[in-house]
Tab-separated table of C-alpha atoms and ligand atoms in Angstrom:
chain	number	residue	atom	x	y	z
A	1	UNK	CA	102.125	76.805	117.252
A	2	UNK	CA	100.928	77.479	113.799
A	3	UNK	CA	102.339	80.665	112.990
A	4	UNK	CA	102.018	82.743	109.376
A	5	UNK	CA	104.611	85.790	108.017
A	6	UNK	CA	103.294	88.347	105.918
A	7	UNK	CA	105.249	89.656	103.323
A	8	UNK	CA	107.625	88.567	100.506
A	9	UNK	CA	110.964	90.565	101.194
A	10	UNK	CA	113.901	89.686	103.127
A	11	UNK	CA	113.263	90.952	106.486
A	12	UNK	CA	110.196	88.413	106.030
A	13	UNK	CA	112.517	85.521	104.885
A	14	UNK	CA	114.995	86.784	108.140
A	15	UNK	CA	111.521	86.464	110.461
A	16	UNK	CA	109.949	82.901	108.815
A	17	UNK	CA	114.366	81.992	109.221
A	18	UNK	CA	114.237	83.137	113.137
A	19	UNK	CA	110.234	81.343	114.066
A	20	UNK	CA	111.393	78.193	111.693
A	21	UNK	CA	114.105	77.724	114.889
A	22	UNK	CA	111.743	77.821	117.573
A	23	UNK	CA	110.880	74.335	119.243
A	24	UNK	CA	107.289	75.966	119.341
A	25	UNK	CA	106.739	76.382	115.415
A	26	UNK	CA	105.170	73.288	114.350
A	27	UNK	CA	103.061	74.891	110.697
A	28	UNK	CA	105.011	78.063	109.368
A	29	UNK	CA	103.231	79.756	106.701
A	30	UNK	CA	104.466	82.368	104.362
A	31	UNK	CA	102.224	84.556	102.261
A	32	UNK	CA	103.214	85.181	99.384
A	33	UNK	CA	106.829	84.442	100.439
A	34	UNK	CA	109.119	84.111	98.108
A	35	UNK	CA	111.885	81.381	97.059
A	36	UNK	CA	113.904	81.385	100.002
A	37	UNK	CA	111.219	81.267	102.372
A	38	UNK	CA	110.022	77.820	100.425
A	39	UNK	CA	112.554	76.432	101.795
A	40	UNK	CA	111.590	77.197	105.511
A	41	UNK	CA	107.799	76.294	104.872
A	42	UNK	CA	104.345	76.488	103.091
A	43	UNK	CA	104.207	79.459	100.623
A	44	UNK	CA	100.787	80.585	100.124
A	45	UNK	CA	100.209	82.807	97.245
A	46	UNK	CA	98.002	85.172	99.022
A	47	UNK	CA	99.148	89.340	98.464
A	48	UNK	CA	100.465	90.817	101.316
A	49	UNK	CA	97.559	93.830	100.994
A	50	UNK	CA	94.889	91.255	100.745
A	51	UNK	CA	93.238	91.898	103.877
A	52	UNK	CA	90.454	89.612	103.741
A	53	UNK	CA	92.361	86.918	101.561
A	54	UNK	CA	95.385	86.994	104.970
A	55	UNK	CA	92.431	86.929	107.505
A	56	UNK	CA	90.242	84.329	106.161
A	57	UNK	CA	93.996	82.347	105.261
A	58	UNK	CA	94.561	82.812	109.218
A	59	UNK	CA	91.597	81.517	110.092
A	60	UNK	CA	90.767	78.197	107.849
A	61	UNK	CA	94.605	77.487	108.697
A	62	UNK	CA	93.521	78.035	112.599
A	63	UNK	CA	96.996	79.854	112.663
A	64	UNK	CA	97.594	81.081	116.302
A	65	UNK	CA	100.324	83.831	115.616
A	66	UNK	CA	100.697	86.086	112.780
A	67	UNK	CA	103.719	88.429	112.356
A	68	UNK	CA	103.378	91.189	109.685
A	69	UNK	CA	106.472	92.510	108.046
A	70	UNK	CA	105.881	95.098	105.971
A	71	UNK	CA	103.973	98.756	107.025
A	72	UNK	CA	101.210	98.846	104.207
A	73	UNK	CA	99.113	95.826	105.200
A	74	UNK	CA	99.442	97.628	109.289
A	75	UNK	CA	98.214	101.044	107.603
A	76	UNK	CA	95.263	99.165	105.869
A	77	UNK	CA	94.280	97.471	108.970
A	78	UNK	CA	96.022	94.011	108.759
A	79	UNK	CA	96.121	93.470	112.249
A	80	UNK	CA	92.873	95.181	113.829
A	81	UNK	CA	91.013	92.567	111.239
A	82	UNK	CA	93.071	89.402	112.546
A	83	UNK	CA	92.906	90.545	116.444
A	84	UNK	CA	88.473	90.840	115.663
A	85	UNK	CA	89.188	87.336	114.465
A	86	UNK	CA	90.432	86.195	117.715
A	87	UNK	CA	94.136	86.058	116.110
A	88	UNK	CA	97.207	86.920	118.261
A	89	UNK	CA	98.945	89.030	116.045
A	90	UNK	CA	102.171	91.146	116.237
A	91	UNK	CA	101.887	94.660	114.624
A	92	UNK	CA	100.168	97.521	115.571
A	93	UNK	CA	96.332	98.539	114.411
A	94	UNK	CA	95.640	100.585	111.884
A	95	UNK	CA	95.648	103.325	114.474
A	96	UNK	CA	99.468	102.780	116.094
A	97	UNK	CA	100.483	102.212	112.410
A	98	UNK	CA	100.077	105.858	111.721
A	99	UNK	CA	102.802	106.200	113.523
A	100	UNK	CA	104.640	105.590	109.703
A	101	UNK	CA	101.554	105.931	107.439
A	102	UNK	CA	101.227	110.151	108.759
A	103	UNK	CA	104.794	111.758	109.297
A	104	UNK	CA	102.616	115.168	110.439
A	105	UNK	CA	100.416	112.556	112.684
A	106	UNK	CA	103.540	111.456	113.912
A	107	UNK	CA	105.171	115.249	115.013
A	108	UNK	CA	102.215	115.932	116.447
A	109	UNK	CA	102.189	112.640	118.823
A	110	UNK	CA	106.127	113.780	119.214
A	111	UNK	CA	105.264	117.229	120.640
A	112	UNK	CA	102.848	115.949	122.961
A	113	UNK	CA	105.274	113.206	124.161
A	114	UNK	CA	108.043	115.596	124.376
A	115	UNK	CA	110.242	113.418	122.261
A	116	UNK	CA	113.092	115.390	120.524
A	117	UNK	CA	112.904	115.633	116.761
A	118	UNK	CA	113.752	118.030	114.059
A	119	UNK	CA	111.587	121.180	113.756
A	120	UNK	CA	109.204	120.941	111.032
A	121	UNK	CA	105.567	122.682	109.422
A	122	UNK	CA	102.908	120.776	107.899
A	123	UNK	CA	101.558	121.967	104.451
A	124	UNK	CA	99.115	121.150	101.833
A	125	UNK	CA	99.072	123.763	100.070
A	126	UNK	CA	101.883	124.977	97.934
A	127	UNK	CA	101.718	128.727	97.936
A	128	UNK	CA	101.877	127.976	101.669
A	129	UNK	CA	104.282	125.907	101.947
A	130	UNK	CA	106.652	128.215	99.225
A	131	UNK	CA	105.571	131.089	101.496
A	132	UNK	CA	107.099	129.673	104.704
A	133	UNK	CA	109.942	128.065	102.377
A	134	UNK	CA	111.682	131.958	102.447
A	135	UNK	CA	112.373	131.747	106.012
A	136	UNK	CA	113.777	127.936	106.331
A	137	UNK	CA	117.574	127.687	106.549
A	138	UNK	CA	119.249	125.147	104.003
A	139	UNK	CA	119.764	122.620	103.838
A	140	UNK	CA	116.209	121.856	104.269
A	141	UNK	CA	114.342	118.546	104.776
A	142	UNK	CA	111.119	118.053	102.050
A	143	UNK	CA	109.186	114.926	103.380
A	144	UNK	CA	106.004	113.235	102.013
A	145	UNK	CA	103.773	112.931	104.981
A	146	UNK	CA	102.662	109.287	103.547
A	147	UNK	CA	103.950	106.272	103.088
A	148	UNK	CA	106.139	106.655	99.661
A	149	UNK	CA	108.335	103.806	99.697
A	150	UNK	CA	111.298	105.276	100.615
A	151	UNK	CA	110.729	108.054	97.846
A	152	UNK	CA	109.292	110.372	100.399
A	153	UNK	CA	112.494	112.371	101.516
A	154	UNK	CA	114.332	114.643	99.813
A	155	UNK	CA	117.067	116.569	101.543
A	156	UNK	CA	117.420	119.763	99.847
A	157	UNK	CA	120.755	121.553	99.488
A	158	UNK	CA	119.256	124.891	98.457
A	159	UNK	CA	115.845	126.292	97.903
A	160	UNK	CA	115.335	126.596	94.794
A	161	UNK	CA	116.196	122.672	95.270
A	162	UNK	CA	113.149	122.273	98.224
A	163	UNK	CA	110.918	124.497	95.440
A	164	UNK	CA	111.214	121.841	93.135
A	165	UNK	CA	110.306	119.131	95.453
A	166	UNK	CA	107.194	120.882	96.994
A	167	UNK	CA	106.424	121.451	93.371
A	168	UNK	CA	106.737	117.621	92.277
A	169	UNK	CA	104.756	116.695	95.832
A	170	UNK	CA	101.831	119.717	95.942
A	171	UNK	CA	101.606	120.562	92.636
A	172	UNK	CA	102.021	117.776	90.153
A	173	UNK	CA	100.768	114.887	92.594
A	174	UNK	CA	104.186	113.380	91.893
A	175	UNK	CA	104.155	110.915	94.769
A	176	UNK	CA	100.386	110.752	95.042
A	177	UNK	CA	97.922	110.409	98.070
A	178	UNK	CA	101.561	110.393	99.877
A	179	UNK	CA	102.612	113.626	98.917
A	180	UNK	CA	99.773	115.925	99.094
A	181	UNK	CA	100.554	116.815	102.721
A	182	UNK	CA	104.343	117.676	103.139
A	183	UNK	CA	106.751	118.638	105.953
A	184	UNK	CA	109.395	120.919	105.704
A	185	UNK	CA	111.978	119.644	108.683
A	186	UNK	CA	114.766	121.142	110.190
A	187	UNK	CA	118.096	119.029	108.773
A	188	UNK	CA	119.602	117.111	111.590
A	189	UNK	CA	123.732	116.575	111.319
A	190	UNK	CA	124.825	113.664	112.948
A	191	UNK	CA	125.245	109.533	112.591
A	192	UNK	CA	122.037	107.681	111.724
A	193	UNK	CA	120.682	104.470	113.673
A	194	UNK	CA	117.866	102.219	114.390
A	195	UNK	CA	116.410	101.195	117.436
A	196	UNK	CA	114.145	98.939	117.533
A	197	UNK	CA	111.549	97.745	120.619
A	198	UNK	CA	109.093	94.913	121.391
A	199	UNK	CA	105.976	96.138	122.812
A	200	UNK	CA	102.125	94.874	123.567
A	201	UNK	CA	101.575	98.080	124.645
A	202	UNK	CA	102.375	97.989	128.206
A	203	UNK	CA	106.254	96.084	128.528
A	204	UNK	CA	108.502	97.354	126.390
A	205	UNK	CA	111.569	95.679	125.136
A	206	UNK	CA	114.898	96.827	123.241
A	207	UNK	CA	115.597	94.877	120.506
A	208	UNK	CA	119.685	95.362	119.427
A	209	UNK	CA	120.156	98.196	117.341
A	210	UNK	CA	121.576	98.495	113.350
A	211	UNK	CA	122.807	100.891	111.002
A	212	UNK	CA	121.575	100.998	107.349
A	213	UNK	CA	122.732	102.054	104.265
A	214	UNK	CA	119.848	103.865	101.819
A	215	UNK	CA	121.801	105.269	98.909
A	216	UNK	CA	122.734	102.869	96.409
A	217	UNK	CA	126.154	103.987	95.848
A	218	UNK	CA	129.446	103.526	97.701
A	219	UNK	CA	130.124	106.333	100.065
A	220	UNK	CA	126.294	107.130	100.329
A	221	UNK	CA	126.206	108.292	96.657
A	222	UNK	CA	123.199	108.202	93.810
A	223	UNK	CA	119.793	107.760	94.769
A	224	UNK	CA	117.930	106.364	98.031
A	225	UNK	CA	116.587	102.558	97.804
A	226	UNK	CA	114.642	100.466	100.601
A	227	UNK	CA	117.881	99.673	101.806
A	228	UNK	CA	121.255	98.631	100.675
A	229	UNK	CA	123.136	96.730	103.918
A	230	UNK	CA	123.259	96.717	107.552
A	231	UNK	CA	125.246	95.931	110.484
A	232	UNK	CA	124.136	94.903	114.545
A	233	UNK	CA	124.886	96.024	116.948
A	234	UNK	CA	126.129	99.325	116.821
A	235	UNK	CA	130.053	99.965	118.543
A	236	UNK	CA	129.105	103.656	118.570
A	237	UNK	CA	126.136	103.325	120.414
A	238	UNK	CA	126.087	102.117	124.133
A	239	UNK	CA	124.583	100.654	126.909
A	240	UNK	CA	123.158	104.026	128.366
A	241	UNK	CA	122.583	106.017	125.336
A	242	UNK	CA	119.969	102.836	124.290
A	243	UNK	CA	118.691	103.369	127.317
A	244	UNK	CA	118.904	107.291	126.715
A	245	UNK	CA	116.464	106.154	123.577
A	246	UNK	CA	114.133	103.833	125.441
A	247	UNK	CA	113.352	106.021	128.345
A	248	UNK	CA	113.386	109.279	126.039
A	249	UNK	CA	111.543	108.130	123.074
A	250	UNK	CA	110.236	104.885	123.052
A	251	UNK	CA	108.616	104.520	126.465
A	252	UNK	CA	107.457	108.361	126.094
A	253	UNK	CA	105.906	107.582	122.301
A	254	UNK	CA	104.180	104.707	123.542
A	255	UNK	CA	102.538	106.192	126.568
A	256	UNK	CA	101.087	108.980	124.501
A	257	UNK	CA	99.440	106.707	122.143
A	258	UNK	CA	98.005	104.867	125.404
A	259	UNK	CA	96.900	108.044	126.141
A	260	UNK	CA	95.030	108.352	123.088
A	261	UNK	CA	93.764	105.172	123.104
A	262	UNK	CA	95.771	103.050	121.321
A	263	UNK	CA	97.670	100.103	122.684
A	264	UNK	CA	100.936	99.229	120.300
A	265	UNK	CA	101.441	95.290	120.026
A	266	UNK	CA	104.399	95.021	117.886
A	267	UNK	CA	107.686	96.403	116.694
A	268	UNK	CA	108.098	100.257	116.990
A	269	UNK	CA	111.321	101.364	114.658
A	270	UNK	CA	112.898	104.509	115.740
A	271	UNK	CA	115.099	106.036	112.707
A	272	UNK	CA	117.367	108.415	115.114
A	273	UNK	CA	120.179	111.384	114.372
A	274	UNK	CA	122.569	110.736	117.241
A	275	UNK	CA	123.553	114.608	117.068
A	276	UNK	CA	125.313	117.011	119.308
A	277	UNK	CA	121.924	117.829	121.348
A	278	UNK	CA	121.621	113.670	121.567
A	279	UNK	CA	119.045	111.699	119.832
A	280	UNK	CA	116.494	112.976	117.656
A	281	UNK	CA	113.785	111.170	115.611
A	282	UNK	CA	113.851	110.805	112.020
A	283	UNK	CA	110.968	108.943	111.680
A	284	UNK	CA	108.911	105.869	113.494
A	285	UNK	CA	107.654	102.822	111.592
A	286	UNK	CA	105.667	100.164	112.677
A	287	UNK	CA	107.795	97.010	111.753
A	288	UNK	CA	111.163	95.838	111.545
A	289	UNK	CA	113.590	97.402	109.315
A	290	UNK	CA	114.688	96.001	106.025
A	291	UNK	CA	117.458	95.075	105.842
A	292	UNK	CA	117.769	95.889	109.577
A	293	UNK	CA	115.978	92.727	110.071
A	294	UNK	CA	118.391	90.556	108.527
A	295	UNK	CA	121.649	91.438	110.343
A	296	UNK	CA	119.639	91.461	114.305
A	297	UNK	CA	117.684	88.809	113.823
A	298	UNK	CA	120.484	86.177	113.112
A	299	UNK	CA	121.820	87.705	116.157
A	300	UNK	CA	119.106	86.681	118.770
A	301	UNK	CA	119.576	83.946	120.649
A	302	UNK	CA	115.871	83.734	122.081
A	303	UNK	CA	112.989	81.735	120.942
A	304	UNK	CA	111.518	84.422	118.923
A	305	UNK	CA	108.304	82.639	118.760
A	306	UNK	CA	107.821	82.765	122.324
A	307	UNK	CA	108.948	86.742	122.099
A	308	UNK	CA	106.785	87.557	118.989
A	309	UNK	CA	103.552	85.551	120.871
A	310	UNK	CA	104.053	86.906	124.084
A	311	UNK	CA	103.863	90.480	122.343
A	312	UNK	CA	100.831	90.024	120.316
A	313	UNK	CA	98.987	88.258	123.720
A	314	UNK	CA	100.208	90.760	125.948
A	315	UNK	CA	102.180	88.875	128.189
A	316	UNK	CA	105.420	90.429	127.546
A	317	UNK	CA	105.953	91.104	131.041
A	318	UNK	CA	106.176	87.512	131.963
A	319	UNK	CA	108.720	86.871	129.238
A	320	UNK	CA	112.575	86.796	130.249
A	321	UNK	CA	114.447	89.147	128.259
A	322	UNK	CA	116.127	88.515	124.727
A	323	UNK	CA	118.974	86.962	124.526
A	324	UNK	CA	121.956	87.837	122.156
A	325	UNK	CA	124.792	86.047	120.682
A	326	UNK	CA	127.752	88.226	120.931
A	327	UNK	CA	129.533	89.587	118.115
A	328	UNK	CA	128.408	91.077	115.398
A	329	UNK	CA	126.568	90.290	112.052
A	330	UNK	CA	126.829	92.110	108.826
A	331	UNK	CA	124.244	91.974	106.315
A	332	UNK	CA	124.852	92.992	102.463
A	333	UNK	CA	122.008	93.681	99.780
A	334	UNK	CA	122.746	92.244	96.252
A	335	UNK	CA	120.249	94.036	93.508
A	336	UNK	CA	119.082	93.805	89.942
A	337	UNK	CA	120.619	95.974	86.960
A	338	UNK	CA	119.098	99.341	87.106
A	339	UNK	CA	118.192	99.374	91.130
A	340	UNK	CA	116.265	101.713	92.705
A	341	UNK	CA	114.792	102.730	89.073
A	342	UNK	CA	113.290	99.927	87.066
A	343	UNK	CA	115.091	97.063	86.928
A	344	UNK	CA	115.969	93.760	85.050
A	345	UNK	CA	114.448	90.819	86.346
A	346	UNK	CA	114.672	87.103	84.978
A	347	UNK	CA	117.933	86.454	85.428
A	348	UNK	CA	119.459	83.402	86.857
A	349	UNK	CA	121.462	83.129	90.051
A	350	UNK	CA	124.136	81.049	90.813
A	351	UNK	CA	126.691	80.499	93.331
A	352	UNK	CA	124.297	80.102	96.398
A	353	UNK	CA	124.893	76.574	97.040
A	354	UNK	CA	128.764	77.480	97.880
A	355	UNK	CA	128.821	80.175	100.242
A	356	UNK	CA	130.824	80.148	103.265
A	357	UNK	CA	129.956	77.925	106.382
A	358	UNK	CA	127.735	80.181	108.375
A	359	UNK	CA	126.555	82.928	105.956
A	360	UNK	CA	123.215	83.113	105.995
A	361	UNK	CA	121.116	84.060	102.044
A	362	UNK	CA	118.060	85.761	102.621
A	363	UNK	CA	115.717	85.896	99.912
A	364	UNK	CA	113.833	89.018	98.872
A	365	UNK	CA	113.271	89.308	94.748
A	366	UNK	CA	113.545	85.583	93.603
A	367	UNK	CA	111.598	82.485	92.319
A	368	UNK	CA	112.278	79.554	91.317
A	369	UNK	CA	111.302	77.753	88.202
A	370	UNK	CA	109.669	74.228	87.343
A	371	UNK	CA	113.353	72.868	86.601
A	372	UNK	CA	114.529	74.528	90.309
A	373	UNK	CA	116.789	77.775	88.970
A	374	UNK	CA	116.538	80.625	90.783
A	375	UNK	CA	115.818	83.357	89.353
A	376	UNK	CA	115.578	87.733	90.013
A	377	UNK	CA	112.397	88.603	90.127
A	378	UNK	CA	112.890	92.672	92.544
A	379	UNK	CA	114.939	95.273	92.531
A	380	UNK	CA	116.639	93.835	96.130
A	381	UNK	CA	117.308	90.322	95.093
A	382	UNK	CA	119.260	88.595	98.143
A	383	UNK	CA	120.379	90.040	101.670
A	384	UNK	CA	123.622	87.693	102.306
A	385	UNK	CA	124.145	87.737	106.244
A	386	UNK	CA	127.613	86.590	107.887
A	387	UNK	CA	127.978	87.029	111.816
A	388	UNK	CA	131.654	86.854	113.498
A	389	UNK	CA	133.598	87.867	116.369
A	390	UNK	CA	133.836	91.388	115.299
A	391	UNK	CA	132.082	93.451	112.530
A	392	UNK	CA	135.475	92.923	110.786
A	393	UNK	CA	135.361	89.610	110.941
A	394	UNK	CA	131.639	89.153	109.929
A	395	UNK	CA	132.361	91.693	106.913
A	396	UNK	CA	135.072	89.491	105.628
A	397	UNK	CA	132.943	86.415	105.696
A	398	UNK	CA	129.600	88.794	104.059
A	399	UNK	CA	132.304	89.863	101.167
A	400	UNK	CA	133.490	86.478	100.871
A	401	UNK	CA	129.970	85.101	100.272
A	402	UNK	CA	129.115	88.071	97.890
A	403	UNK	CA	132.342	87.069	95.883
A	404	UNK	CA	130.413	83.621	94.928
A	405	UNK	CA	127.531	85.057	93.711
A	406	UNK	CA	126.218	86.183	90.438
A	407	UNK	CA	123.450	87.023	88.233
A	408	UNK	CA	123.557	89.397	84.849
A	409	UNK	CA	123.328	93.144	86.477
A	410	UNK	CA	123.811	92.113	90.108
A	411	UNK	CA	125.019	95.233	91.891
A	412	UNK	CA	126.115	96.376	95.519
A	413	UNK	CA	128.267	98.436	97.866
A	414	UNK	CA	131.343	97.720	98.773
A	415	UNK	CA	131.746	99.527	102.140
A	416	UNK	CA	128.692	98.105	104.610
A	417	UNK	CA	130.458	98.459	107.859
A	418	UNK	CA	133.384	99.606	106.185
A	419	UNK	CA	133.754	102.794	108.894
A	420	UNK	CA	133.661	100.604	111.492
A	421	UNK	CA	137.160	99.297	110.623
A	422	UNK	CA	140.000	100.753	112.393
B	1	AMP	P1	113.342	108.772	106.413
B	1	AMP	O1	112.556	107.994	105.387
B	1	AMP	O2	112.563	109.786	107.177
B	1	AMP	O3	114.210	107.885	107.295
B	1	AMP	O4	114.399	109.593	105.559
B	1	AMP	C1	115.274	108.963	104.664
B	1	AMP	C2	116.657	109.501	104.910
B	1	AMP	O5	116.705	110.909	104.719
B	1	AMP	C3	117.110	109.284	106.334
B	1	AMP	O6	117.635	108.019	106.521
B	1	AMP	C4	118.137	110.382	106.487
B	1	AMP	O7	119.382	109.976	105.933
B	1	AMP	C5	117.581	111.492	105.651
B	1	AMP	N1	116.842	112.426	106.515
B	1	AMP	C6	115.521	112.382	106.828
B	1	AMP	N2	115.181	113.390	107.635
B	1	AMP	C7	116.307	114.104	107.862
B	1	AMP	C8	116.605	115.266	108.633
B	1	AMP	N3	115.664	115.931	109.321
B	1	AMP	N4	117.880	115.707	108.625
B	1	AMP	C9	118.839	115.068	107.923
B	1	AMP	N5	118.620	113.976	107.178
B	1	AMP	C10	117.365	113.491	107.139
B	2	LIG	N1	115.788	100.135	106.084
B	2	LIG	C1	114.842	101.159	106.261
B	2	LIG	C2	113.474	100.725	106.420
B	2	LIG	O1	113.176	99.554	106.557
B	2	LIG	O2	112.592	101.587	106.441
């Protein structure tokens, strides 16, 4: 099977790492990829919001599977132009990707579906929104209704606080087309997770669950980022509660945007508050988490290929279940001086070649030079992946691995996982 990845981060070097292991994969193609996924196949230096440049790439390369990784090429209509060419694709249509690309879109599908999540009014108008602002309890939830690159939230402790942010959103356009429709939401209390399923629109399938970390400071401190480190599975989360999130939210979502017409092939991300009332949705997306993606997928023990192409074909039904390996796998980001803000790039890496037997380097801002150093070139540099017998023991071994690694500026928490520990 020729198969290409879309995107140039680390969940897409974690996806090109998991098909590059399938007996299937015979061509893997990357585009743009980045150093790491060089390694695994053919880079090809088209942008991952090239539409036309991806599709005609699929189809000169007669390439039989594509798997998107990031949300913005799904939101511009990646996958309803590869699916016209005849090209089994997993991610959803333009149409299921609003599911990410319209938080208010994505209440409203909620209320019809019944699906808990926090209360919340759509504005886009400021004296509106400040109007209704008077009778919100804090703290209060401010949320860009587009997609904002993880800038979009900003939890506000007081209201003069959520003022500001409607302000920056409605008034001074300070996130854009993203921001000039705006949620205030209900704050949720609670511990964070995300679930994950495999869908072509009719079987659905739990992937394992993760927890992320998206402030960039020890103890969830400083400012939010894409994503700082992850663990899989989840202790805290069992058997029936996933299934209290598959039968409550994702089978529920899914048949209301059947209902409406749209038939999901792809990976539906559920960001949930496990609170006191149970779970309640933070947000969908329409693709694998990042760095979510780095700590489950080293943990499946299926042929993803034959997962990922029996989802885009829809034929999922016919497909035995996904395997796991047991244990655990811990996944920590390593990022560029000055991370989330602007930050350094340039600067060489060392210490890769020596990491620990096992741990796994995904790539995300790197590239590699004529002479072969590697080099930063993103604010997330590398997601360094160890798996063990326990999340202690596959901590350890990510720690160990961070310990040989450098570059000027390199940055990162030191407690993924850490409240795991007993
Ligand atoms: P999101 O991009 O919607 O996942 O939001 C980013 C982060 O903001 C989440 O991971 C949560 O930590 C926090 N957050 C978002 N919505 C809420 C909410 N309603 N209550 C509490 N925290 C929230
Ligand atoms: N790690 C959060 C995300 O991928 O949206």
């Amino acid at each position: 099977m020729r198969v290409l990845v879309v995107g140039s981060g680390g969940r897409e070097h974690a996806l090109a790492w998991a098909l590059a292991h399938s007996p299937h994969v015979t061509d893997l193609l990357i585009a743009p990829g980045n150093a790491g996924t060089a390694e695994l196949g053919e880079n090809v230096p088209v942008p991952a919001n090239d539409i036309a440049g991806l599709t005609a790439l699929a189809r000169e390369r007669r390439v039989e599977l594509v798997v998107v990784g990031p949300e913005e090429p799904l939101a511009r209509g990646l996958a309803d132009q590869l699916r016209a060419a005849g090209i089994p694709t997993l991610g959803p249509d333009a149409a299921g990707a609003r599911i990410e690309s319209s938080k208010a879109w994505a209440k409203e599908v909620m209320a019809a579906a019944g699906v808990p999540t926090a209360r919340a009014q759509r504005f886009t108008r400021l004296a509106d929104a400040l109007a209704a602002l008077a009778d919100w309890p804090t703290p209060v939830v401010v949320k860009a209704s587009g997609l904002a690159a993880g800038k979009g939230v900003i939890v506000a402790g007081s209201r003069a606080e959520a003022e500001q942010a409607l302000r920056w959103m409605l008034e001074a356009g300070g996130l854009g087309e993203a921001g000039r429709e705006v949620l205030l939401e209900e704050y949720l209390e609670g511990r964070e997770v995300s679930c994950f399923a495999l869908t072509d629109g009719e079987s659905v399938v739990p992937l394992l669950p993760a927890c992320d970390y998206k402030r960039v400071g020890d103890n969830d401190t400083g400012p939010n980022t894409g994503g700082m480190g992850a663990y899989s599975p989840v202790p805290w989360l069992d058997a029936s509660q996933q299934q209290v999130v598959l039968e409550r939210i994702m089978r529920p979502t899914l048949a209301e945007l059947a209902q409406r017409g749209i038939r999901y092939r792809g990976i539906l991300y559920a960001g949930l508050m496990m609170t006191a009332d149970g779970p309640k949705v933070l947000e969908f997306n329409c693709r694998l988490g990042d760095p979510e993606a780095q700590a489950v997928l080293p943990l499946l023990a299926s042929d993803a290929a034959a997962l990922f192409a029996a989802a885009a074909l829809g034929e999922l039904a016919h497909q035995p279940l996904p395997q796991w390996h047991d244990g655990a796998a811990v996944t920590v980001v390593l990022a560029s001086g000055g991370y989330p803000g602007p930050s350094e790039t340039g600067k060489p890496i060392s210490g890769l070649a020596d990491l620990p037997e096992g741990v796994l380097a995904f790539h995300a801002g790197t590239r590699r030079d004529p002479d072969g150093t590697l080099r930063t070139a993103g604010g997330r540099v590398l997601a360094l992946t160890a798996r063990g017998r326990t999340i202690a023991e596959a901590r350890a071994l990510a720690y160990a691995a961070v310990a040989r690694v450098q570059f000027p500026g390199m940055h990162y928490r030191r407690d993924i996982a850490a409240r795991e520990l007993r």
